[in-house]
């Protein structure tokens, strides 16, 4: 239930300000900077990019062995937040 609540909060935040939603899942990364530029160029491209990143994040969070998603540069999103910041 906590995962669903956090996902809904993230979606609501992204509806109003897409870069903030991307920042919450990727941190200060290339994906965050790309989203800022897309939002400046047009509000709709920023939304599309942000929701794609959130989809990949939550999809990889559920997957056991996730395939790398095209167009995603943040390791944190590619891993779904798992094992982020740990030494292998």
mmCIF file of C-alpha atoms in Angstrom:
data_model
loop_
_atom_site.group_PDB
_atom_site.id
_atom_site.type_symbol
_atom_site.label_atom_id
_atom_site.label_comp_id
_atom_site.label_asym_id
_atom_site.label_seq_id
_atom_site.Cartn_x
_atom_site.Cartn_y
_atom_site.Cartn_z
ATOM 1 C CA UNK A 1 0.000 0.000 0.000
ATOM 2 C CA UNK A 2 2.863 2.396 0.731
ATOM 3 C CA UNK A 3 4.183 1.897 -2.810
ATOM 4 C CA UNK A 4 0.814 2.827 -4.290
ATOM 5 C CA UNK A 5 0.501 5.926 -2.119
ATOM 6 C CA UNK A 6 3.971 7.146 -3.060
ATOM 7 C CA UNK A 7 3.247 6.492 -6.736
ATOM 8 C CA UNK A 8 0.030 8.521 -6.579
ATOM 9 C CA UNK A 9 1.786 11.408 -4.829
ATOM 10 C CA UNK A 10 4.509 11.332 -7.463
ATOM 11 C CA UNK A 11 1.928 11.410 -10.273
ATOM 12 C CA UNK A 12 0.151 14.398 -8.719
ATOM 13 C CA UNK A 13 3.443 16.266 -8.293
ATOM 14 C CA UNK A 14 4.399 15.481 -11.903
ATOM 15 C CA UNK A 15 1.079 16.781 -13.207
ATOM 16 C CA UNK A 16 1.842 20.235 -11.831
ATOM 17 C CA UNK A 17 5.633 20.403 -12.246
ATOM 18 C CA UNK A 18 7.254 17.584 -14.268
ATOM 19 C CA UNK A 19 10.921 18.325 -13.355
ATOM 20 C CA UNK A 20 10.167 17.935 -9.652
ATOM 21 C CA UNK A 21 8.701 14.484 -10.233
ATOM 22 C CA UNK A 22 11.793 13.466 -12.208
ATOM 23 C CA UNK A 23 14.094 14.894 -9.528
ATOM 24 C CA UNK A 24 12.367 12.818 -6.851
ATOM 25 C CA UNK A 25 13.074 9.545 -8.666
ATOM 26 C CA UNK A 26 16.422 10.289 -10.341
ATOM 27 C CA UNK A 27 18.091 12.959 -8.247
ATOM 28 C CA UNK A 28 20.261 15.528 -9.973
ATOM 29 C CA UNK A 29 21.001 13.561 -13.144
ATOM 30 C CA UNK A 30 21.046 13.950 -16.900
ATOM 31 C CA UNK A 31 17.397 12.854 -17.028
ATOM 32 C CA UNK A 32 16.484 15.716 -14.695
ATOM 33 C CA UNK A 33 18.295 18.265 -16.880
ATOM 34 C CA UNK A 34 16.697 16.860 -20.043
ATOM 35 C CA UNK A 35 13.291 17.166 -18.421
ATOM 36 C CA UNK A 36 13.920 20.786 -17.463
ATOM 37 C CA UNK A 37 14.840 21.588 -21.068
ATOM 38 C CA UNK A 38 11.810 19.738 -22.443
ATOM 39 C CA UNK A 39 9.519 21.544 -20.009
ATOM 40 C CA UNK A 40 10.975 24.904 -21.072
ATOM 41 C CA UNK A 41 10.461 23.983 -24.742
ATOM 42 C CA UNK A 42 6.880 22.937 -24.100
ATOM 43 C CA UNK A 43 4.831 21.719 -21.206
ATOM 44 C CA UNK A 44 3.609 18.554 -22.987
ATOM 45 C CA UNK A 45 7.072 17.144 -23.911
ATOM 46 C CA UNK A 46 8.153 17.598 -20.282
ATOM 47 C CA UNK A 47 5.135 15.617 -19.113
ATOM 48 C CA UNK A 48 5.658 12.819 -21.616
ATOM 49 C CA UNK A 49 9.315 12.447 -20.625
ATOM 50 C CA UNK A 50 8.538 12.587 -16.892
ATOM 51 C CA UNK A 51 5.791 9.979 -17.047
ATOM 52 C CA UNK A 52 7.972 7.707 -19.203
ATOM 53 C CA UNK A 53 10.741 7.866 -16.592
ATOM 54 C CA UNK A 54 8.281 7.156 -13.793
ATOM 55 C CA UNK A 55 6.866 4.206 -15.745
ATOM 56 C CA UNK A 56 10.364 2.761 -16.246
ATOM 57 C CA UNK A 57 11.244 3.368 -12.573
ATOM 58 C CA UNK A 58 8.197 1.554 -11.207
ATOM 59 C CA UNK A 59 8.365 -1.180 -13.868
ATOM 60 C CA UNK A 60 11.999 -1.939 -12.975
ATOM 61 C CA UNK A 61 11.181 -1.782 -9.294
ATOM 62 C CA UNK A 62 8.913 -4.795 -9.745
ATOM 63 C CA UNK A 63 11.161 -6.701 -12.166
ATOM 64 C CA UNK A 64 13.692 -9.275 -11.035
ATOM 65 C CA UNK A 65 16.088 -8.742 -13.958
ATOM 66 C CA UNK A 66 15.146 -5.599 -15.863
ATOM 67 C CA UNK A 67 16.287 -4.794 -19.386
ATOM 68 C CA UNK A 68 17.863 -1.339 -19.816
ATOM 69 C CA UNK A 69 15.246 1.103 -21.064
ATOM 70 C CA UNK A 70 16.125 3.220 -24.111
ATOM 71 C CA UNK A 71 16.510 6.931 -23.487
ATOM 72 C CA UNK A 72 17.004 6.614 -19.723
ATOM 73 C CA UNK A 73 20.405 7.780 -18.481
ATOM 74 C CA UNK A 74 19.960 7.527 -14.716
ATOM 75 C CA UNK A 75 21.176 4.308 -13.086
ATOM 76 C CA UNK A 76 18.721 4.853 -10.252
ATOM 77 C CA UNK A 77 15.778 4.736 -12.671
ATOM 78 C CA UNK A 78 17.227 1.788 -14.614
ATOM 79 C CA UNK A 79 17.465 -0.220 -11.368
ATOM 80 C CA UNK A 80 14.107 0.892 -10.022
ATOM 81 C CA UNK A 81 15.780 2.379 -6.958
ATOM 82 C CA UNK A 82 17.119 -1.014 -5.865
ATOM 83 C CA UNK A 83 20.735 -1.267 -4.659
ATOM 84 C CA UNK A 84 21.273 2.433 -5.232
ATOM 85 C CA UNK A 85 24.359 3.773 -3.489
ATOM 86 C CA UNK A 86 25.672 0.432 -2.274
ATOM 87 C CA UNK A 87 29.098 -1.013 -3.013
ATOM 88 C CA UNK A 88 28.845 -4.331 -4.903
#
